[in-house]
JSON list of C-alpha atoms (C1' of nucleotides) in Angstrom, two decimals:
[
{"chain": "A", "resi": 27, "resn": "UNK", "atom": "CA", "xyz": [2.42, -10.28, 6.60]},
{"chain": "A", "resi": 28, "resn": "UNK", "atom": "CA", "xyz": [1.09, -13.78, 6.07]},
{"chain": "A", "resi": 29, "resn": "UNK", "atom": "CA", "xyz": [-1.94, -14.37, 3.98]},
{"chain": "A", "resi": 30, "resn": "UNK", "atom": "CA", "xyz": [-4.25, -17.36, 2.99]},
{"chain": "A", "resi": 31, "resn": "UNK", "atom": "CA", "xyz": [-4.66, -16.25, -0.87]},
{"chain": "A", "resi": 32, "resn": "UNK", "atom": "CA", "xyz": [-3.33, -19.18, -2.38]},
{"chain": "A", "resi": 33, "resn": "UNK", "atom": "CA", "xyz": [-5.87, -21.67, -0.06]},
{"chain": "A", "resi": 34, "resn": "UNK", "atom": "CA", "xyz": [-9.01, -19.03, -0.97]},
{"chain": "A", "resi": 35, "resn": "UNK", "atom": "CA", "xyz": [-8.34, -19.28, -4.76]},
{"chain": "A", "resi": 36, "resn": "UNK", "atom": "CA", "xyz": [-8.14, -23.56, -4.15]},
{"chain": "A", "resi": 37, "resn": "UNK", "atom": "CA", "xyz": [-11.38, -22.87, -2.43]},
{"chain": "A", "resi": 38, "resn": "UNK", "atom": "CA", "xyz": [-12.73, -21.15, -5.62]},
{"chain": "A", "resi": 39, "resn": "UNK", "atom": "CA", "xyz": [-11.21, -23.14, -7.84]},
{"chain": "A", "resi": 40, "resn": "UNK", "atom": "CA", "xyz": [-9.60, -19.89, -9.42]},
{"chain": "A", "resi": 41, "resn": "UNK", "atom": "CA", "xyz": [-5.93, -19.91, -11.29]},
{"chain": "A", "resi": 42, "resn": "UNK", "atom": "CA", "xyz": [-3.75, -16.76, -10.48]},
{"chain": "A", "resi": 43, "resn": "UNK", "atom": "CA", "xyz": [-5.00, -15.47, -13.85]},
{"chain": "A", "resi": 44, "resn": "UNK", "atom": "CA", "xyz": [-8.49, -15.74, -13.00]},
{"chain": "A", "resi": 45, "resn": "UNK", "atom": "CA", "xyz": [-7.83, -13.93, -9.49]},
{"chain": "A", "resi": 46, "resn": "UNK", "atom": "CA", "xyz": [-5.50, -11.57, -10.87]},
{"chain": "A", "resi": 47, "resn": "UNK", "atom": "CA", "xyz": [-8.37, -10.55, -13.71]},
{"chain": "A", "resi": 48, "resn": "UNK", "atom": "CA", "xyz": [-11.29, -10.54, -11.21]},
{"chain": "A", "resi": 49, "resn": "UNK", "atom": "CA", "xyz": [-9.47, -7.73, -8.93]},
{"chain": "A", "resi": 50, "resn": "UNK", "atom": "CA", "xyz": [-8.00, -5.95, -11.91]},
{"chain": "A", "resi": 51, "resn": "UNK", "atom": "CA", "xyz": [-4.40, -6.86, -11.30]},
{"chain": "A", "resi": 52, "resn": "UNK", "atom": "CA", "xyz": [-1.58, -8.54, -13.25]},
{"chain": "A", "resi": 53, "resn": "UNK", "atom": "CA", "xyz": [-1.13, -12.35, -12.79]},
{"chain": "A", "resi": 54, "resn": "UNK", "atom": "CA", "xyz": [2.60, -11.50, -11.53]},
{"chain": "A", "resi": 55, "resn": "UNK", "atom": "CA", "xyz": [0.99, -9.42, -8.55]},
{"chain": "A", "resi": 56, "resn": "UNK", "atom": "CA", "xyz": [-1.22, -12.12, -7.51]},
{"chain": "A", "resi": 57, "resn": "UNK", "atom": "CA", "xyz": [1.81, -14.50, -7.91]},
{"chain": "A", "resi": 58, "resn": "UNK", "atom": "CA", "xyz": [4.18, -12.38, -5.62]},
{"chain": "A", "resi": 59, "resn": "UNK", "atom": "CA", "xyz": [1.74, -11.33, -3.11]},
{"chain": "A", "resi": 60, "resn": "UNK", "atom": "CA", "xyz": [1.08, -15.00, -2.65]},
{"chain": "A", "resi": 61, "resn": "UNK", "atom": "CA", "xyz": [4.92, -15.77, -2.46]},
{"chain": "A", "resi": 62, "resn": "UNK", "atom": "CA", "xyz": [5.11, -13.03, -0.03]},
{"chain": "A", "resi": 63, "resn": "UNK", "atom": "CA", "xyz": [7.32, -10.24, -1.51]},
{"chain": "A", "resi": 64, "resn": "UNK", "atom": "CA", "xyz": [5.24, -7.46, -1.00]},
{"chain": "A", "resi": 65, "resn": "UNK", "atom": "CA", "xyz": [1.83, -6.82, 0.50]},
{"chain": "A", "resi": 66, "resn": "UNK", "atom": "CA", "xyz": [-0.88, -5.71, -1.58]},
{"chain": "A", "resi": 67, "resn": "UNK", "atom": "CA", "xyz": [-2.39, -2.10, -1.36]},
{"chain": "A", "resi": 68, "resn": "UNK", "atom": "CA", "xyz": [-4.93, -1.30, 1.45]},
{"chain": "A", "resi": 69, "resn": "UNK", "atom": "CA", "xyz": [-7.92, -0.87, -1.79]},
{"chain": "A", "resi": 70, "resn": "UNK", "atom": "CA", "xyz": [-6.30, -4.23, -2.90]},
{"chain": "A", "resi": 71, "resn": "UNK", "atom": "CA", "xyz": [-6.70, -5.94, -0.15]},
{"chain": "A", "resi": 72, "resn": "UNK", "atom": "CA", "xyz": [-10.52, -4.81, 0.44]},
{"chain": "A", "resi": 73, "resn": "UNK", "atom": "CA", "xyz": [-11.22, -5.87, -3.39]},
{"chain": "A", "resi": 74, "resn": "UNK", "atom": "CA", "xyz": [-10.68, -9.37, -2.35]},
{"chain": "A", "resi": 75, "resn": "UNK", "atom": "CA", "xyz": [-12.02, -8.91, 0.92]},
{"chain": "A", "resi": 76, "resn": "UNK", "atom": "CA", "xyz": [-15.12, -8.29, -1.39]},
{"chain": "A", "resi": 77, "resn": "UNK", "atom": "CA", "xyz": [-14.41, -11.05, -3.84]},
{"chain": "A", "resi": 78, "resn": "UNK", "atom": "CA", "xyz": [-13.75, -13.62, -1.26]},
{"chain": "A", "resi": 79, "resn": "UNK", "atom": "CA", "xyz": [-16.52, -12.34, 0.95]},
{"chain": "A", "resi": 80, "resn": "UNK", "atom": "CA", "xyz": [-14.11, -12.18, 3.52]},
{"chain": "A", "resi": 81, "resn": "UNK", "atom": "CA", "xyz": [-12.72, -9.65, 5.99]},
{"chain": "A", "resi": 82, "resn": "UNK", "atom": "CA", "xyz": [-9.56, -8.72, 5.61]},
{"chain": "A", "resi": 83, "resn": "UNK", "atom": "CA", "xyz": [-8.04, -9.86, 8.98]},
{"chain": "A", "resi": 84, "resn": "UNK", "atom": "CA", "xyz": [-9.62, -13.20, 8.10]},
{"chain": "A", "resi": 85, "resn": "UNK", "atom": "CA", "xyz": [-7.53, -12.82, 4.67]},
{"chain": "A", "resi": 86, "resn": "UNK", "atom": "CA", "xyz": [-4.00, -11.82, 6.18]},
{"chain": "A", "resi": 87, "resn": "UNK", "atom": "CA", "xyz": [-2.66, -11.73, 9.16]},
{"chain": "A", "resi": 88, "resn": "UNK", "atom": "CA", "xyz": [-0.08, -9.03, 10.43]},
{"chain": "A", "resi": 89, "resn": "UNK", "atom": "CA", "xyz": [3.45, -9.81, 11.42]},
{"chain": "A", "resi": 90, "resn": "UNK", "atom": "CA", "xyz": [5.83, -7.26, 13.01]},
{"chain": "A", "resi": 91, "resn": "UNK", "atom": "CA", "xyz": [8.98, -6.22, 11.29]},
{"chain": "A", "resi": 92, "resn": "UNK", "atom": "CA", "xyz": [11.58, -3.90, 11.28]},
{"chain": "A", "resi": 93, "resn": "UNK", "atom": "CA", "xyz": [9.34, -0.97, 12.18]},
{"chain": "B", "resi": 21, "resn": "UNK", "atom": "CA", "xyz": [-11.37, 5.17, 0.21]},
{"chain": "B", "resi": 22, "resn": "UNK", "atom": "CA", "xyz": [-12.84, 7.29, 3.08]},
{"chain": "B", "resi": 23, "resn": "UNK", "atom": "CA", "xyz": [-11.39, 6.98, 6.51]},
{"chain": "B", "resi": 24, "resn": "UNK", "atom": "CA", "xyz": [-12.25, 7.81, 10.45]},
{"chain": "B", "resi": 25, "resn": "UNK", "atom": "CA", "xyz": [-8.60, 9.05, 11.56]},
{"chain": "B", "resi": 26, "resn": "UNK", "atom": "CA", "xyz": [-9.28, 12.53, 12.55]},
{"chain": "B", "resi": 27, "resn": "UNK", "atom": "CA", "xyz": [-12.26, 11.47, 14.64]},
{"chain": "B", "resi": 28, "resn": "UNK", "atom": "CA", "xyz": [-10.54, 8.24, 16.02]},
{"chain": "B", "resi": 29, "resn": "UNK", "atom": "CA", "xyz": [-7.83, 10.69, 17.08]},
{"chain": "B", "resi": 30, "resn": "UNK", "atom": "CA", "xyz": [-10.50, 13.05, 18.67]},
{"chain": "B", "resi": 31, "resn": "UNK", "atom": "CA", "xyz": [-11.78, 9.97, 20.51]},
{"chain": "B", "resi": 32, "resn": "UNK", "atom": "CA", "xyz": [-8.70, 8.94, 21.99]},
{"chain": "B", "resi": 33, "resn": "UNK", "atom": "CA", "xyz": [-7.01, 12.61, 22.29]},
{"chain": "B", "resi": 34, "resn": "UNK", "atom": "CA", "xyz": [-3.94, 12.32, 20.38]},
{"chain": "B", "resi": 35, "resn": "UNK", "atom": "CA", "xyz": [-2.05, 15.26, 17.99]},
{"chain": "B", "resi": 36, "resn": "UNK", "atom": "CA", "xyz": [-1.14, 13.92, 14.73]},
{"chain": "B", "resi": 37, "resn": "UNK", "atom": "CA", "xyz": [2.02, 13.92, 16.06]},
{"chain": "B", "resi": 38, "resn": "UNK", "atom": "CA", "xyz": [1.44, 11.47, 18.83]},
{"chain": "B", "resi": 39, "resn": "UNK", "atom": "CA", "xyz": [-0.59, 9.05, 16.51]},
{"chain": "B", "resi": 40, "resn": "UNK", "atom": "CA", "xyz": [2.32, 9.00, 14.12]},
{"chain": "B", "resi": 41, "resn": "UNK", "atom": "CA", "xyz": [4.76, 8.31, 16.98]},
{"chain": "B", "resi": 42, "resn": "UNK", "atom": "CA", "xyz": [2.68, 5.39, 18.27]},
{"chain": "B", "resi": 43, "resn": "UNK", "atom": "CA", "xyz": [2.41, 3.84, 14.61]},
{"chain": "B", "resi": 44, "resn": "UNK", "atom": "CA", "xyz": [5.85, 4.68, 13.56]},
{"chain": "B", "resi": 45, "resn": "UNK", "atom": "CA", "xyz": [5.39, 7.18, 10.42]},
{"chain": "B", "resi": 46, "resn": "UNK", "atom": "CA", "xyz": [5.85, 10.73, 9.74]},
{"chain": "B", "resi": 47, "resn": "UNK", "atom": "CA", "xyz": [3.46, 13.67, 11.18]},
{"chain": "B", "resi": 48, "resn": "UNK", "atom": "CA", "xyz": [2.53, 14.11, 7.07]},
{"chain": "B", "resi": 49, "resn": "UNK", "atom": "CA", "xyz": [2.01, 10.84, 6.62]},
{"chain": "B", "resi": 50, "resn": "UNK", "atom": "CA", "xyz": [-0.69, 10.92, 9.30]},
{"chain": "B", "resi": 51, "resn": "UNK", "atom": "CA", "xyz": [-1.86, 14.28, 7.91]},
{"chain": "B", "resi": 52, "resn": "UNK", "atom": "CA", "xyz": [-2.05, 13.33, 4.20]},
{"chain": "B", "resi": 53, "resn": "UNK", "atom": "CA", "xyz": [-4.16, 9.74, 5.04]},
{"chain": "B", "resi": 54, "resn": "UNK", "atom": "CA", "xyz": [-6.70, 12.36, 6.49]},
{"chain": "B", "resi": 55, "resn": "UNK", "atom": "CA", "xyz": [-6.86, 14.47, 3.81]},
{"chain": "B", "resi": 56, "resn": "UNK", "atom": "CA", "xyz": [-7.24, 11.73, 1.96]},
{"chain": "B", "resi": 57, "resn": "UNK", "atom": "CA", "xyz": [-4.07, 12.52, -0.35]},
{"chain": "B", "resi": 58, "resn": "UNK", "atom": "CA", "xyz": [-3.31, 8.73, -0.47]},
{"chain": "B", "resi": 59, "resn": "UNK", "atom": "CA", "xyz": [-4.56, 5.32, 1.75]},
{"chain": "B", "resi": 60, "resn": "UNK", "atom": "CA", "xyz": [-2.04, 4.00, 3.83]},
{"chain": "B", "resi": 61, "resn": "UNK", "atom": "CA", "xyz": [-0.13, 0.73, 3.32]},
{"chain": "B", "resi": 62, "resn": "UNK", "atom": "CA", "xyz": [-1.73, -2.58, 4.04]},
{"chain": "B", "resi": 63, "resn": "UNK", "atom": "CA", "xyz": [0.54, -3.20, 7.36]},
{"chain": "B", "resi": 64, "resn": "UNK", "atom": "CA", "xyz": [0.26, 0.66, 8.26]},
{"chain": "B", "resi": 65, "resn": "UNK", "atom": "CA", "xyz": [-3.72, 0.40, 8.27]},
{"chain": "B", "resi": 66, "resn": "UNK", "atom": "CA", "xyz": [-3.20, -3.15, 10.50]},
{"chain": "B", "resi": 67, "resn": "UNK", "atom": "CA", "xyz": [-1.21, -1.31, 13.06]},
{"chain": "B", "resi": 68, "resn": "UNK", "atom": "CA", "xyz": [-4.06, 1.72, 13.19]},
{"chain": "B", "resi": 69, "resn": "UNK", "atom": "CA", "xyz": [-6.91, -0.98, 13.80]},
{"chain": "B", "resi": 70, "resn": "UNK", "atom": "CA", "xyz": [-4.45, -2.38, 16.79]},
{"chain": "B", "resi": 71, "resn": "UNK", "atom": "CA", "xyz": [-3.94, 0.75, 18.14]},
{"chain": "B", "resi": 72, "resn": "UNK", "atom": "CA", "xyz": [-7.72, 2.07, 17.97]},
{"chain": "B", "resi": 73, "resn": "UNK", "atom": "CA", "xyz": [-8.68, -1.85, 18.25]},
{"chain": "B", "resi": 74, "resn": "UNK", "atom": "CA", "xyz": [-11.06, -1.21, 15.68]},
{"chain": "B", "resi": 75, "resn": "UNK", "atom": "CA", "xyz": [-11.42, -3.87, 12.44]},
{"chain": "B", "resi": 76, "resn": "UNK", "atom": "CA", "xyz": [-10.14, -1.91, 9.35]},
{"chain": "B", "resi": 77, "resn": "UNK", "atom": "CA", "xyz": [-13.33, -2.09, 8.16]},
{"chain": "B", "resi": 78, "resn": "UNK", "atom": "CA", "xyz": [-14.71, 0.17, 10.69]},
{"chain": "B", "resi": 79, "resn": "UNK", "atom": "CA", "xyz": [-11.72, 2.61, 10.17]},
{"chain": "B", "resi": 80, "resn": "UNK", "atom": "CA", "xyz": [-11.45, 2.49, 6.60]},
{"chain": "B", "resi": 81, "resn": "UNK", "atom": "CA", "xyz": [-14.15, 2.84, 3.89]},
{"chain": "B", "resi": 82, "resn": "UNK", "atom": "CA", "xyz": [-13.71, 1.42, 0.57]},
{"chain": "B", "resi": 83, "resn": "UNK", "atom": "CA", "xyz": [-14.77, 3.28, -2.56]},
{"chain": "B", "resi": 84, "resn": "UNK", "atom": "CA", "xyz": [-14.70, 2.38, -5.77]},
{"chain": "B", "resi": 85, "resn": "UNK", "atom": "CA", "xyz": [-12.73, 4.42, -8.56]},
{"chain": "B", "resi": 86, "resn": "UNK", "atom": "CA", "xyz": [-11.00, 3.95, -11.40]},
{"chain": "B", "resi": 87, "resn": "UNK", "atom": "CA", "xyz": [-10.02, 0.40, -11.10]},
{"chain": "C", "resi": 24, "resn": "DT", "atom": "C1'", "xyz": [-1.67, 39.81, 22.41]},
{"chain": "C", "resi": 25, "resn": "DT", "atom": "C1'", "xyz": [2.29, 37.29, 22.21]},
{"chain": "C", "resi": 26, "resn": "DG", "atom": "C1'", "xyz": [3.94, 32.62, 22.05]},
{"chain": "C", "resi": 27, "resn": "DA", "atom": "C1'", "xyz": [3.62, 27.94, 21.54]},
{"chain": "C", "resi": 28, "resn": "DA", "atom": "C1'", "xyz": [1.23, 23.91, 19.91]},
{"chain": "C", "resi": 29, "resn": "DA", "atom": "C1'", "xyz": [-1.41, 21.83, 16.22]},
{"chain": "C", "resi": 30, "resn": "DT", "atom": "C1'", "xyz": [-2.44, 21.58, 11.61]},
{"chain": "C", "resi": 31, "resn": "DG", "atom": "C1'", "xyz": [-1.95, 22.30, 6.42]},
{"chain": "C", "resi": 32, "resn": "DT", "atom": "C1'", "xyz": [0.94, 22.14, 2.62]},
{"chain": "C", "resi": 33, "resn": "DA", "atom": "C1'", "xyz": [4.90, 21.78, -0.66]},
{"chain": "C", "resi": 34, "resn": "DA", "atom": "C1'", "xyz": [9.07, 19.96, -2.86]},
{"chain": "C", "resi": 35, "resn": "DA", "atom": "C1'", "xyz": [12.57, 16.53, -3.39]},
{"chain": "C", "resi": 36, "resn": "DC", "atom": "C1'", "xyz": [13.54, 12.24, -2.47]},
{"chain": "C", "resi": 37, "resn": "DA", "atom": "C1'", "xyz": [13.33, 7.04, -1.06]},
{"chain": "C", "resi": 38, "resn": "DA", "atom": "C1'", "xyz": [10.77, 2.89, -0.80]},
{"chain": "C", "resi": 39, "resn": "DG", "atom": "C1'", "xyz": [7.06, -0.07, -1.93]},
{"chain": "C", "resi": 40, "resn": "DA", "atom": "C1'", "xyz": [3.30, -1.71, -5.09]},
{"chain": "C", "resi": 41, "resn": "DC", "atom": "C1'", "xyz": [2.27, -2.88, -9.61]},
{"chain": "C", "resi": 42, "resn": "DT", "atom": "C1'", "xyz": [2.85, -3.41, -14.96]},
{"chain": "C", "resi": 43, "resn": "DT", "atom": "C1'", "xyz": [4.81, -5.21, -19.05]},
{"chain": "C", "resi": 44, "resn": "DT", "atom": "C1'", "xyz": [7.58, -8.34, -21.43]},
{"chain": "C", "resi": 45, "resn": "DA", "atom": "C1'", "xyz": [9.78, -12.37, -21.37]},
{"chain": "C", "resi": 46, "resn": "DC", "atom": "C1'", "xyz": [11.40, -16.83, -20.40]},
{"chain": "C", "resi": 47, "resn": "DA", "atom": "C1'", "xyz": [11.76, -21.22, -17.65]},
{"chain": "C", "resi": 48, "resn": "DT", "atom": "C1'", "xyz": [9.72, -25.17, -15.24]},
{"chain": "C", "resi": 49, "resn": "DG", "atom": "C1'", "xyz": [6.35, -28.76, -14.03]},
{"chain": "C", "resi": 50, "resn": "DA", "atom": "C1'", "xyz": [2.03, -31.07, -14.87]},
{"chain": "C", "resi": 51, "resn": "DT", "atom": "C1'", "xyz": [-1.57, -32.49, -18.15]},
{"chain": "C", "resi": 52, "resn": "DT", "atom": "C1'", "xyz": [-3.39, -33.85, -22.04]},
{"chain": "C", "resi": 53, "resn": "DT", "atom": "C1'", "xyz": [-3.32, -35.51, -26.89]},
{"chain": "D", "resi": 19, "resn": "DA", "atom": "C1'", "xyz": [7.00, -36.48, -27.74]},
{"chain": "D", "resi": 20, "resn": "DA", "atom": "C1'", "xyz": [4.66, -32.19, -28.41]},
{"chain": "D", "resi": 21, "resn": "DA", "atom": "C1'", "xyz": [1.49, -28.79, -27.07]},
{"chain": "D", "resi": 22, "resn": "DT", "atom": "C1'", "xyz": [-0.87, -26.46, -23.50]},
{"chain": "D", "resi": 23, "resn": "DC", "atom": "C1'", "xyz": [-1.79, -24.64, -18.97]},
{"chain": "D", "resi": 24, "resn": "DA", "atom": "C1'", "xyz": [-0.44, -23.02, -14.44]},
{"chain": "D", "resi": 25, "resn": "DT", "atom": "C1'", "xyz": [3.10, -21.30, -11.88]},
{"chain": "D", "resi": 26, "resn": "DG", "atom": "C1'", "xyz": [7.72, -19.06, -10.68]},
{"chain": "D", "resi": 27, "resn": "DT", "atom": "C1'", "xyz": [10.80, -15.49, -11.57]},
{"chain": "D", "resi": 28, "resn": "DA", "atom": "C1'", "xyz": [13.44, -11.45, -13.36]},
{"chain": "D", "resi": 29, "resn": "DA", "atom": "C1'", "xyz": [14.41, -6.78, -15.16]},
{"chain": "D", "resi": 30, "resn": "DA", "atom": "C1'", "xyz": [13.00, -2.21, -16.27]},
{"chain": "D", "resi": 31, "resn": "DG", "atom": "C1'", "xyz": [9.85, 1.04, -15.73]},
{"chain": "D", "resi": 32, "resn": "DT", "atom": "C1'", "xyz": [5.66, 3.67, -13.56]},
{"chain": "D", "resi": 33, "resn": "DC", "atom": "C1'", "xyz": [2.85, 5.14, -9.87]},
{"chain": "D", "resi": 34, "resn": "DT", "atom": "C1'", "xyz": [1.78, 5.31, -4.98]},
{"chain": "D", "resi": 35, "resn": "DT", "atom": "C1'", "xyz": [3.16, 5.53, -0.26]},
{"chain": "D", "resi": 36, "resn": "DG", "atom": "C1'", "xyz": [6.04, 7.54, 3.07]},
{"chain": "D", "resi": 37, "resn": "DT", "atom": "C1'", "xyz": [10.25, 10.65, 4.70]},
{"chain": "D", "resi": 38, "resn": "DT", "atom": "C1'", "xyz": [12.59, 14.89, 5.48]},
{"chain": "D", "resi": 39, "resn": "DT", "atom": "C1'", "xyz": [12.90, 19.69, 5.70]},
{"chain": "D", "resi": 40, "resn": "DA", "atom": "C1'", "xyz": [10.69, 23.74, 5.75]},
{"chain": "D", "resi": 41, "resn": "DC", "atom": "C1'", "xyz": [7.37, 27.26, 6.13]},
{"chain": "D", "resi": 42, "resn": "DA", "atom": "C1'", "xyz": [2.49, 29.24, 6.64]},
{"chain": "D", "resi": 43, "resn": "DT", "atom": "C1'", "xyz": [-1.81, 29.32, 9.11]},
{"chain": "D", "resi": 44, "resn": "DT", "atom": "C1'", "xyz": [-4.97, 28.37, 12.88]},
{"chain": "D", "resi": 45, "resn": "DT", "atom": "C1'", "xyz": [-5.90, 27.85, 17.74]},
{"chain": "D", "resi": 46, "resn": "DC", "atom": "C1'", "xyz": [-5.57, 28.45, 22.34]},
{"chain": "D", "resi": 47, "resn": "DA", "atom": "C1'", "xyz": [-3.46, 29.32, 26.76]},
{"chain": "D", "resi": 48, "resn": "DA", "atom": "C1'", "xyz": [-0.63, 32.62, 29.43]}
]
DNA sequence: TTGAAATGTAAACAAGACTTTACATGATTT
DNA sequence: AAATCATGTAAAGTCTTGTTTACATTTCAA
């Protein structure tokens, strides 16, 4: 699962900390969802949907894996 | 976070059983994400809106709790 | 009305998401 | 150079998501 956090929060002009606070989540979530070692919860994931006013396919984009 | 499974499944004629085969995951899985005992993962709810090529957002609801 | 299929549920466990604390690095700024 | 800010990372722990096995209940066709 790819996503375009990291370019959104440039667009906002937002630090990890300030995402992280906005959505309710620890600074070292946003950091390892943006480095890609796990995904974020579905209610996660529609929080910033909200906050970025974006959908969330437009947000990440789904890779197949293992399963 | 409310979600259109059940009728989704009614729609396109499938058993619990047969939706979890198609998306991978246990028969409770499928059955607990309906009785809304927990939201699925971020990649499980991608694979539902390919199957049911439906946006998330039109499969899943977000509500707000806690958080 | 029996039998099979579909659903509901539960318990124990594994795996994934997330927190807290903590420290290290790089980039600014003073 | 020293302090500060933003980011990267790690370990231990908690909570949520998902599995497996198992059994009970509902439904519906034979």
């Amino acid at each position: 699962m790819k996503n375009r956090l990291k370019v959104l929060r440039a667009e906002h002009d937002m630090t990890q900390q300030q995402l992280a606070d906005a959505l309710g989540v620890s600074r070292q979530t946003i950091n390892a969802i943006e480095k890609g070692k796990f995904d974020p919860s579905l209610p996660l994931a529609f929080k910033m949907s909200y906050l970025f006013n974006r959908s969330i396919e437009r947000i990440f984009e789904y890779e197949e894996s293992a399963s």
